[in-house]
Amino acid sequence: MTTYDELYRQSVEQPEAFWAEQARAIDWHRPPQRILDDSNPPFRRWFVGGETNLCHNAIDRHLDARGDQLALIAVSTETNLTHEITYRELHREVNTFAAVLKSLGVGRGDRVVIYMPNMAEAVFAMLACARIGAIHSVVFGGFAAHNLALRIDDAQPKLLICADAGMRGGKVIPYKPLVDAACAAAKSPPPHVLIVSRGLDPDLARVAGRDLDYAELRARHDGATVPVEWLESNEPSYLLYTSGTTGKPKGVQRDVGGHAVALALSMWAIYDVRAGQTMFTTSDVGWAVGHSYNVYGPLIAGATVLLYEGLPTSPDAGIWWQLCEKYRVRTMFSSPTAIRVLKKQDASWLRKYDLSALKWLFLAGEPLDEPTAQWITDGIGKTVIDNYWQTETGWPVLCLHPGLDLKPVKFGSPGLPNLGYKLRVIDEASGREVAPNEKGVLVIVPPLPPGCMTTIWRDDARFKASYFSHFKELVYSSLDWAVRDVDGYTFILGRTDDVINVAGHRLGTREIEESVATHSGVAEAAVVGVHDELKGQVPVVFATLKAAQADEAEKRANADAMQRRVVETLGGVARPARIYIVNALPKTRSGKLLRRSLQALAEQRDPGDLSTLDDPGALEEIRRALERGS
Ligand code: ATP
Ligand code: MG
């Protein structure tokens, strides 16, 4: 048995030998001629000259051994439909979809925007693009027309594929009017819109000549076979825009071979899922986690994907665990935000179902605060593993590796460097590596490992400027503030933009949030630095309480307790200057706290681009709380 330590050392000391070995996990039409070309940093090319295809690796190569095994289980608690699809059926659906794409003139290198919720056809569409070498760009179905138009103009797609509607909490959200508005606003709208209708929108209007109905074309091409298009390893496989928490989203470009090899490695070494086992990732297909672990990773591994459309609390807060029981899920992957939603429900839901098949729960996307980690660990009685990554990286940067040997979980830390990542925590000013337990910026020493972005779509200059221009040395800045302990565990303290400077002391927003959250009355907290004449900046807290109906006295008592907690754990410099107790915190559609907007409001500035905001009501409430002063 190889250990994590051994494999990690090899991955950073002899990257070419390491990745040459990992590349054997996937099928190549033509083997790589060279493992790494990093002659033009910060760009690098992995598996140069190798030819492969994501769809072939996700489907075709499994047909002989596991054609009748389930590949995809699509469960919707919105439509109350479940589709169980074998590898053979998936092959047929994807070939049919690919034939439809070809009939519309879509081919290698063409972009296809996919605007759909977590439904089986979204997976078919992605894989069909991969099959013919078209570049998909999935746009989260909850985004408004403006967001969609921005992405259309950047990607300039030949086709847009959309669902007629999504659903959320039983409410139908028609997509087609949003698509129409986006196409009207876009400078280069796609010539065709392909509508996958579930009959949810009775008023669906079609634009003659532009709009096409998938069911009709599917019937025409059903059973067609479309040969796989072999792509050079470094050709783009897909584009995916970052969440837009800190500004204009960037079009992350992913390659083919490196992406497949990294995912294949992660499936066994990190997620501990092998062929025939089931992985349940709760992410939307529109996010990076959804691409890697709702679609490509598990399928490349020959596993079964459980895709879920619906709320974690509907029909009741036991639904996810019920699905884990029913489909004998081995590994589940979700987000801290989702667990905090469940935390507001009765903990007995966590014990209602047979979770004997479930081994691991991974959580990524936002800081996982210790009380939440403890609550879910105790609740399901399984190992819960924090996972740190970015849309840019496409797979974890920091994690633990239960598929190799599980190192101890330390709450509050996503753990150790992932295989292939040379990580440093460096001083912002000098660029030198800081000592253990000192704070700095988390950076990746090039070359970025396989799986990470290759560039920003059609903007190499922005790729360099956004990630590689922050220090004298050419390193990839994560733009996250971090600290590494003596055991090598890294703790993320917040985004570098969000660091608070109180009278010369640098504090991560995350540190204070974590401290506030240890007060038992708190459900969730956001901390921002607000301008102060005397100290430069002071921390200001916005928090929600577990008790939904707290009166003024209770709020006051909770705020005092939070303040004491921060002073006890972090000292007087971190003392929150003000604490506002509200009913909801502003978040992006992907569940990330919009600290920048909170800060702007607290400093009486314009909250900026709010196009990715989930619930505008939350910001309104904050505005009122600030005016009231409590
Ligand atoms: P944008 O880059 O467009 O502003 P974003 O950074 O929110 O948006 P993502 O790529 O979805 O877009 O998120 C990555 C960021 O999320 C990380 O850089 C980090 O700040 C945060 N993050 C992700 N996972 C974790 C984690 N496990 N612990 C702490 N923070 C995390
Ligand atoms: Mg980011």
XYZ file of C-alpha atoms and ligand atoms in Angstrom:
662
model
C 0.000 0.000 0.000
C 1.367 3.410 -0.958
C 0.831 6.097 1.608
C -0.189 9.679 1.093
C 3.228 10.890 2.225
C 5.074 8.744 -0.303
C 2.765 9.532 -3.171
C 2.705 13.241 -2.399
C 6.482 13.421 -2.288
C 6.731 11.674 -5.628
C 4.080 13.923 -7.146
C 6.023 17.101 -6.423
C 9.582 15.806 -6.681
C 9.157 13.750 -9.856
C 6.020 15.178 -11.393
C 6.618 13.735 -14.841
C 7.127 10.185 -13.616
C 4.175 10.543 -11.266
C 1.781 11.863 -13.893
C 2.994 9.435 -16.555
C 1.932 6.657 -14.195
C -1.439 8.302 -13.400
C -2.139 8.789 -17.113
C -2.420 5.010 -17.465
C -5.746 5.152 -15.654
C -7.501 6.508 -18.733
C -7.766 5.365 -22.363
C -5.642 7.149 -24.950
C -6.250 6.935 -28.671
C -2.653 8.042 -29.068
C -0.377 8.028 -26.017
C 1.173 11.297 -24.820
C 4.462 12.071 -26.542
C 5.656 14.227 -23.708
C 4.313 14.402 -20.150
C 4.951 18.084 -19.430
C 5.851 21.094 -21.496
C 6.422 24.095 -19.258
C 8.653 26.047 -21.582
C 6.270 29.009 -21.536
C 5.303 29.651 -17.910
C 2.836 30.307 -16.377
C 1.235 28.300 -19.184
C 1.945 24.612 -19.160
C 0.800 21.697 -21.230
C 0.311 18.214 -19.829
C 0.363 14.990 -21.834
C 1.430 16.767 -25.005
C 0.517 14.987 -28.214
C -1.718 12.529 -26.431
C -5.142 12.069 -27.956
C -8.148 11.163 -25.910
C -11.785 12.021 -25.301
C -13.725 12.633 -22.085
C -16.922 11.034 -23.331
C -15.112 7.889 -24.441
C -13.499 7.605 -21.019
C -16.757 8.326 -19.214
C -18.944 5.936 -21.196
C -17.680 3.866 -24.117
C -14.809 2.172 -22.392
C -17.117 0.854 -19.648
C -19.666 -0.716 -21.970
C -18.168 -4.206 -22.080
C -17.607 -4.589 -18.370
C -20.558 -2.624 -16.984
C -23.057 -1.849 -19.717
C -25.967 -2.872 -17.521
C -24.762 -1.121 -14.389
C -26.408 2.154 -13.455
C -24.374 5.125 -14.632
C -26.745 7.916 -13.658
C -29.597 8.139 -11.207
C -31.385 11.460 -11.635
C -33.727 12.148 -8.732
C -35.968 15.193 -8.681
C -38.057 16.012 -5.640
C -39.373 18.953 -7.658
C -40.962 16.965 -10.495
C -41.125 13.795 -8.345
C -39.503 11.809 -11.128
C -36.534 9.468 -10.915
C -34.552 8.252 -13.922
C -32.246 5.291 -13.538
C -29.933 5.056 -16.526
C -27.422 2.293 -17.266
C -24.131 2.856 -19.028
C -25.627 1.325 -22.170
C -28.628 3.638 -22.015
C -26.388 6.601 -21.326
C -24.345 5.680 -24.379
C -27.478 5.671 -26.500
C -28.783 8.985 -25.136
C -25.453 10.717 -25.552
C -24.987 9.427 -29.087
C -28.453 10.625 -29.964
C -27.762 14.026 -28.428
C -24.442 14.201 -30.266
C -26.201 13.427 -33.544
C -28.641 16.262 -32.872
C -25.740 18.643 -32.196
C -24.036 17.609 -35.420
C -27.242 18.078 -37.374
C -27.230 21.671 -36.140
C -23.732 22.197 -37.454
C -22.000 22.042 -34.076
C -18.515 20.566 -34.251
C -15.057 20.508 -32.769
C -14.088 23.745 -31.051
C -17.577 25.272 -31.225
C -18.987 26.559 -27.943
C -22.326 25.395 -26.605
C -23.952 27.162 -23.668
C -26.026 24.850 -21.476
C -28.594 26.505 -19.220
C -30.335 23.712 -17.361
C -31.027 22.493 -13.835
C -29.861 19.140 -12.417
C -31.705 16.940 -14.881
C -30.428 13.934 -16.811
C -30.474 15.808 -20.121
C -27.952 18.327 -18.779
C -25.528 15.434 -18.323
C -26.368 14.041 -21.775
C -25.758 17.457 -23.319
C -22.376 17.904 -21.625
C -21.182 14.454 -22.618
C -22.495 14.879 -26.165
C -20.427 18.052 -26.510
C -17.392 16.225 -25.159
C -17.981 13.403 -27.632
C -17.823 15.645 -30.689
C -15.170 18.017 -29.342
C -17.541 20.942 -28.818
C -16.729 23.142 -25.822
C -19.570 23.316 -23.334
C -20.146 26.193 -21.004
C -22.749 25.360 -18.410
C -24.377 28.411 -16.880
C -26.081 27.901 -13.535
C -29.824 27.758 -14.178
C -30.579 30.189 -11.370
C -28.722 33.042 -13.031
C -30.702 35.918 -14.431
C -30.730 37.071 -18.054
C -27.959 39.597 -17.460
C -25.517 36.945 -16.174
C -26.416 34.666 -19.024
C -25.924 37.427 -21.611
C -22.441 38.234 -20.251
C -21.418 34.601 -20.576
C -22.945 34.303 -24.056
C -20.948 37.296 -25.236
C -17.748 35.910 -23.819
C -18.176 32.357 -25.119
C -19.908 33.227 -28.433
C -21.736 29.922 -28.664
C -23.027 28.309 -31.814
C -25.892 26.846 -29.808
C -27.658 27.400 -26.510
C -29.385 24.433 -24.911
C -31.928 25.218 -22.227
C -34.636 23.576 -20.191
C -38.121 25.015 -20.506
C -38.043 25.690 -16.777
C -36.435 24.883 -13.476
C -38.196 24.403 -10.170
C -37.344 25.477 -6.672
C -39.380 24.526 -3.659
C -42.308 23.528 -5.870
C -42.329 26.796 -7.755
C -41.794 26.696 -11.521
C -39.177 29.129 -12.781
C -39.531 29.473 -16.555
C -36.091 29.627 -18.187
C -37.146 30.457 -21.695
C -38.094 34.116 -21.018
C -34.662 34.546 -19.409
C -33.006 32.974 -22.448
C -34.986 35.264 -24.758
C -33.988 38.322 -22.749
C -30.347 37.209 -22.650
C -30.289 36.616 -26.409
C -31.825 40.046 -26.945
C -29.217 41.674 -24.710
C -26.244 39.736 -26.078
C -24.055 41.194 -28.806
C -23.498 37.762 -30.364
C -26.548 35.648 -29.606
C -26.458 31.999 -30.735
C -28.160 31.216 -34.042
C -30.113 28.373 -32.427
C -31.736 27.650 -29.096
C -32.491 24.002 -28.357
C -35.251 23.580 -25.786
C -35.468 20.475 -23.630
C -39.010 20.698 -22.376
C -40.430 18.927 -19.354
C -43.811 20.467 -19.989
C -43.435 22.810 -17.035
C -44.121 26.039 -18.869
C -47.499 26.085 -20.609
C -46.802 29.565 -22.003
C -43.507 28.649 -23.652
C -43.037 30.882 -26.689
C -40.836 29.836 -29.609
C -38.940 32.109 -31.952
C -39.487 30.734 -35.457
C -36.277 29.713 -37.204
C -34.173 30.020 -34.058
C -35.814 27.798 -31.462
C -35.835 24.041 -31.787
C -37.501 21.347 -29.768
C -35.211 18.627 -28.449
C -37.895 15.910 -28.254
C -38.582 16.304 -31.968
C -34.919 16.134 -32.970
C -34.267 13.293 -30.559
C -36.984 11.216 -32.209
C -35.404 11.902 -35.572
C -31.892 10.842 -34.486
C -32.722 8.183 -31.909
C -30.303 5.257 -32.067
C -27.724 7.102 -34.193
C -24.070 6.414 -33.511
C -21.618 9.262 -33.555
C -17.910 8.467 -33.525
C -15.782 9.954 -30.784
C -13.660 12.939 -31.831
C -10.103 12.377 -30.624
C -8.702 15.573 -29.181
C -5.182 16.586 -28.384
C -4.792 16.575 -24.637
C -4.540 20.369 -24.386
C -7.499 21.320 -26.523
C -10.256 22.984 -24.491
C -12.904 20.645 -23.120
C -15.071 23.202 -21.433
C -15.422 26.742 -20.127
C -16.838 27.557 -16.742
C -17.199 30.991 -15.259
C -16.120 31.558 -11.627
C -18.832 32.261 -9.095
C -18.418 36.019 -9.301
C -18.127 36.554 -5.564
C -15.428 39.166 -6.022
C -16.244 40.727 -9.354
C -16.561 39.992 -13.052
C -16.561 36.213 -13.575
C -13.588 34.712 -15.354
C -14.006 32.094 -18.091
C -11.981 29.219 -16.741
C -10.727 26.997 -19.572
C -10.127 23.324 -18.908
C -8.192 20.858 -21.055
C -9.036 17.265 -21.966
C -6.283 14.847 -20.949
C -5.081 16.565 -17.776
C -8.632 16.970 -16.573
C -9.442 13.284 -17.122
C -6.254 12.053 -15.473
C -6.631 14.296 -12.405
C -10.243 13.244 -11.926
C -9.390 9.560 -12.300
C -6.746 9.913 -9.603
C -9.029 11.860 -7.278
C -11.811 9.290 -7.506
C -9.853 6.576 -5.758
C -7.233 8.513 -3.791
C -9.507 11.211 -2.373
C -13.137 10.219 -2.730
C -12.511 6.493 -2.304
C -15.067 5.580 -4.965
C -14.377 2.748 -7.385
C -16.200 1.189 -10.317
C -19.638 -0.044 -9.320
C -19.935 2.196 -6.253
C -22.198 5.230 -5.918
C -21.272 8.867 -5.386
C -23.836 11.504 -4.461
C -22.763 15.079 -5.123
C -25.395 17.649 -4.206
C -23.873 20.478 -6.229
C -25.589 22.056 -9.187
C -24.121 20.966 -12.531
C -23.449 24.659 -13.122
C -20.575 24.731 -10.596
C -17.091 23.274 -10.816
C -17.910 20.587 -8.257
C -20.882 19.635 -10.409
C -18.714 19.242 -13.511
C -16.049 17.185 -11.791
C -18.140 15.079 -9.435
C -21.696 15.025 -10.797
C -20.496 14.093 -14.232
C -16.942 13.380 -15.303
C -15.136 11.996 -12.237
C -17.524 9.220 -11.201
C -18.234 8.203 -14.797
C -14.549 8.048 -15.682
C -14.206 5.748 -12.664
C -17.079 3.508 -13.813
C -19.093 4.473 -10.755
C -22.732 5.499 -10.442
C -23.658 9.186 -10.211
C -26.580 10.272 -8.086
C -27.835 13.609 -9.403
C -30.348 15.490 -7.285
C -32.724 18.302 -8.200
C -34.485 19.874 -5.248
C -34.059 21.356 -1.803
C -32.262 19.478 0.988
C -35.338 19.977 3.157
C -38.078 18.838 0.826
C -40.243 16.782 1.145
C -38.470 16.704 4.517
C -34.991 17.200 5.958
C -34.307 13.466 5.701
C -34.400 13.311 1.894
C -30.633 13.169 1.280
C -30.141 10.423 3.848
C -33.102 8.532 2.481
C -31.403 8.568 -0.934
C -28.124 7.444 0.644
C -29.956 4.453 2.083
C -31.885 3.630 -1.066
C -28.922 3.751 -3.434
C -26.277 2.618 -0.946
C -24.250 5.770 -1.492
C -20.614 5.326 -0.509
C -19.344 8.898 -0.749
C -21.354 12.047 -0.470
C -20.128 15.483 -1.488
C -21.920 18.678 -0.449
C -21.256 22.176 0.893
C -21.053 23.764 4.338
C -23.904 26.065 3.312
C -26.193 23.083 2.718
C -25.240 21.548 6.053
C -26.024 24.828 7.806
C -29.481 24.664 6.230
C -29.950 21.169 7.660
C -28.613 22.341 11.014
C -31.694 24.489 11.417
C -33.794 21.284 11.269
C -34.181 18.542 13.816
C -30.998 16.443 14.148
C -33.049 13.244 14.385
C -33.412 13.325 10.569
C -29.762 12.381 10.385
C -30.418 9.089 12.181
C -33.591 8.004 10.499
C -32.086 5.980 7.642
C -29.625 3.155 7.213
C -26.336 4.810 6.346
C -24.248 1.658 6.615
C -22.932 2.008 3.040
C -21.913 5.640 3.546
C -18.244 6.095 4.377
C -17.375 9.732 3.754
C -18.955 13.153 3.549
C -16.879 15.773 1.747
C -17.759 19.469 1.980
C -16.376 22.235 -0.220
C -16.966 25.763 -1.421
C -16.970 27.864 1.732
C -15.266 27.777 5.112
C -16.520 24.860 7.184
C -16.878 26.242 10.681
C -16.086 23.945 13.563
C -19.551 23.845 15.163
C -21.104 22.835 11.833
C -18.410 20.210 11.233
C -18.981 18.809 14.722
C -22.756 18.815 14.345
C -22.781 16.843 11.111
C -20.001 14.474 12.207
C -21.904 13.567 15.370
C -25.196 13.541 13.529
C -24.357 10.984 10.845
C -21.509 9.290 12.682
C -19.218 9.386 9.621
C -15.939 11.025 8.761
C -16.553 14.538 7.430
C -13.780 15.958 5.259
C -13.358 19.631 4.430
C -12.225 20.194 0.850
C -10.694 23.433 -0.382
C -10.643 24.250 -4.066
C -11.559 26.826 -6.665
C -13.370 26.805 -9.975
C -9.932 27.480 -11.403
C -8.393 24.310 -10.010
C -11.237 21.922 -10.926
C -10.312 19.489 -8.176
C -9.109 19.875 -4.588
C -6.083 21.922 -3.585
C -6.300 20.965 0.082
C -7.922 17.776 1.316
C -7.354 14.463 3.038
C -6.954 11.201 1.150
C -9.014 8.418 2.685
C -8.459 6.315 -0.445
C -4.763 6.190 0.468
C -4.502 6.528 4.216
C -6.689 8.837 6.205
C -4.756 11.388 8.217
C -6.498 12.795 11.281
C -9.241 15.315 10.608
C -8.575 18.695 12.209
C -11.749 20.729 12.382
C -11.365 24.114 10.750
C -8.725 22.910 8.293
C -9.221 21.366 4.843
C -6.069 19.419 5.552
C -2.979 18.774 3.488
C -1.804 19.595 -0.033
C -3.458 17.482 -2.677
C -1.271 15.286 -4.889
C 0.618 17.319 -7.465
C 0.234 20.664 -5.705
C 3.334 22.445 -4.476
C 1.836 24.898 -1.992
C 3.384 27.729 -0.033
C 2.038 30.265 2.415
C 3.939 33.435 1.664
C 4.246 36.916 3.077
C 2.244 39.441 1.112
C 4.975 42.075 1.103
C 8.213 40.098 0.798
C 6.884 37.043 -1.068
C 8.910 34.831 1.273
C 7.496 31.696 2.831
C 6.224 32.395 6.356
C 6.970 30.253 9.397
C 4.386 27.751 10.670
C 1.439 29.435 12.397
C 2.147 32.741 10.656
C -0.380 34.160 8.250
C 0.149 34.749 4.566
C -1.217 34.159 1.088
C -1.708 30.617 -0.161
C 0.046 30.148 -3.501
C 0.727 27.301 -5.907
C 4.255 26.985 -7.239
C 4.043 26.284 -10.985
C 3.485 24.190 -12.914
C -0.189 23.942 -11.991
C -0.962 20.226 -11.863
C -3.219 18.507 -14.396
C -6.900 19.294 -13.881
C -6.352 22.984 -13.196
C -7.324 25.710 -15.645
C -5.108 26.214 -18.671
C -5.986 29.877 -19.216
C -8.866 32.319 -19.195
C -10.865 31.855 -22.385
C -9.313 33.969 -25.115
C -7.561 36.127 -22.538
C -4.075 34.881 -21.712
C -3.167 38.343 -20.460
C -5.960 38.299 -17.892
C -4.889 34.812 -16.808
C -1.413 36.124 -16.047
C -2.637 39.351 -14.498
C -5.329 37.754 -12.328
C -3.293 34.947 -10.834
C 0.428 35.321 -11.492
C 1.201 39.004 -11.070
C 0.975 39.414 -7.310
C 4.533 38.520 -6.367
C 8.013 38.956 -7.729
C 8.222 35.248 -8.341
C 5.912 33.581 -10.794
C 3.459 31.829 -8.476
C -0.278 31.260 -8.732
C -2.028 33.294 -6.059
C -5.135 31.650 -4.645
C -6.102 35.110 -3.375
C -6.912 33.396 -0.092
C -5.337 34.217 3.241
C -4.070 31.192 5.140
C -1.957 29.778 7.922
C -0.174 26.439 8.073
C 0.374 24.632 11.366
C 3.420 22.578 12.369
C 1.824 19.383 11.045
C 1.378 20.931 7.617
C -2.384 21.419 7.925
C -3.526 24.608 6.227
C -6.323 26.788 7.590
C -8.040 29.244 5.246
C -8.622 32.571 6.988
C -10.588 34.372 4.302
C -9.986 36.031 0.964
C -7.072 38.419 0.708
C -9.556 41.144 -0.296
C -11.415 40.588 2.942
C -8.486 40.742 5.354
C -9.103 43.260 8.133
C -6.317 45.532 9.261
C -6.997 46.772 12.794
C -4.318 49.205 13.900
C -1.701 47.226 11.985
C -2.930 43.760 13.020
C -4.000 41.590 10.106
C -7.057 39.483 10.830
C -8.809 37.065 8.515
C -12.581 37.494 8.409
C -12.832 33.742 8.738
C -10.982 33.726 12.086
C -13.505 36.074 13.620
C -16.452 34.321 11.994
C -15.244 31.021 13.393
C -14.944 32.528 16.847
C -18.405 34.107 16.709
C -19.908 30.825 15.505
C -18.700 28.990 18.604
C -21.347 30.872 20.576
C -24.163 28.347 20.691
C -26.943 30.779 19.777
C -25.438 31.641 16.383
C -26.584 30.003 13.147
C -24.264 31.849 10.759
C -22.000 34.880 10.820
C -20.292 37.172 8.331
C -17.534 39.521 9.385
C -16.262 42.487 7.403
C -13.701 45.192 7.997
C -15.233 48.656 8.112
C -13.288 51.889 7.792
C -12.480 53.558 11.106
C -10.799 56.952 11.607
C -8.736 55.765 14.529
C -7.836 52.158 13.837
C -7.935 52.040 10.068
C -10.492 49.251 10.116
C -12.690 47.565 12.701
C -14.482 44.217 12.499
C -18.251 44.376 12.124
C -20.375 41.267 12.547
C -23.613 40.318 10.810
C -25.154 37.209 12.301
C -28.252 35.062 12.184
C -29.503 33.258 15.284
C -30.723 29.698 15.593
C -33.825 30.897 17.412
C -35.971 32.349 14.640
C -38.085 34.606 16.875
C -35.596 36.278 19.207
C -36.782 39.463 20.947
C -34.612 42.538 21.424
C -33.333 41.422 24.836
C -32.299 38.019 23.502
C -30.576 39.620 20.549
C -28.689 41.929 22.876
C -27.636 39.024 25.110
C -26.453 37.021 22.093
C -24.504 39.950 20.704
C -22.771 40.493 24.052
C -21.905 36.811 24.264
C -20.435 36.877 20.747
C -18.331 39.868 21.579
C -16.980 38.181 24.723
C -16.256 35.040 22.754
C -14.146 36.903 20.192
C -12.165 38.754 22.850
C -11.525 35.480 24.700
C -10.358 33.544 21.659
C -8.629 36.182 19.521
C -7.904 39.033 21.896
C -9.028 42.622 22.156
C -7.812 43.666 18.684
C -10.439 41.443 17.112
C -13.293 42.831 19.233
C -16.242 43.480 16.912
C -17.071 47.172 16.865
C -20.710 46.453 16.033
C -22.889 43.370 15.805
C -26.032 43.295 13.687
C -28.458 40.437 14.151
C -30.524 39.757 11.049
C -32.732 37.025 9.612
C -30.640 36.247 6.539
C -27.180 36.980 5.169
C -26.611 37.970 1.533
C -25.194 35.097 -0.509
C -24.387 34.275 -4.086
C -26.472 31.676 -5.863
C -23.731 29.183 -5.054
C -24.128 29.818 -1.320
C -21.112 32.055 -0.739
C -21.298 35.007 1.606
C -21.088 38.338 -0.190
C -18.821 40.023 2.332
C -17.832 42.724 -0.128
C -21.398 43.944 -0.464
C -21.848 43.898 3.302
C -18.705 45.931 3.708
C -19.785 48.423 1.078
C -23.158 48.927 2.752
C -21.546 49.296 6.161
C -19.282 51.984 4.699
C -22.226 53.623 2.931
C -20.881 52.773 -0.472
C -22.586 51.209 -3.470
C -22.755 47.413 -2.951
C -21.444 46.836 -6.486
C -22.319 44.085 -8.937
C -25.153 42.127 -7.340
C -25.972 39.989 -10.336
C -25.080 36.761 -8.548
C -27.003 37.623 -5.365
C -29.460 34.963 -4.290
C -32.011 36.859 -2.218
C -32.182 40.659 -2.609
C -34.336 40.797 0.534
C -31.332 39.891 2.643
C -29.440 43.023 1.563
C -32.492 45.203 2.147
C -32.736 43.918 5.694
C -29.042 44.675 6.246
C -29.589 48.212 4.944
C -32.388 48.716 7.473
C -30.357 47.202 10.309
C -27.488 49.575 9.523
C -29.859 52.547 9.525
C -31.348 51.468 12.856
C -27.903 50.802 14.232
C -28.625 47.335 15.633
P -14.867 34.711 -7.938
O -13.516 34.094 -8.085
O -15.576 34.872 -9.241
O -14.873 35.935 -7.095
P -15.418 32.568 -6.038
O -13.993 32.718 -5.635
O -16.445 32.572 -4.958
O -15.811 33.665 -7.134
P -15.264 29.736 -6.548
O -14.191 29.303 -7.450
O -16.564 29.020 -6.611
O -15.580 31.232 -6.876
O -14.804 29.648 -5.041
C -13.489 29.432 -4.604
C -13.260 30.147 -3.292
O -14.170 29.658 -2.283
C -11.902 29.901 -2.698
O -10.926 30.742 -3.281
C -12.143 30.192 -1.224
O -12.157 31.579 -0.961
C -13.537 29.634 -1.002
N -13.479 28.228 -0.532
C -13.732 27.114 -1.253
N -13.622 26.003 -0.509
C -13.267 26.410 0.733
C -12.989 25.717 1.980
N -13.063 24.400 2.077
N -12.641 26.480 3.049
C -12.561 27.832 2.945
N -12.827 28.525 1.820
C -13.170 27.829 0.726
Mg -12.314 33.075 -6.769
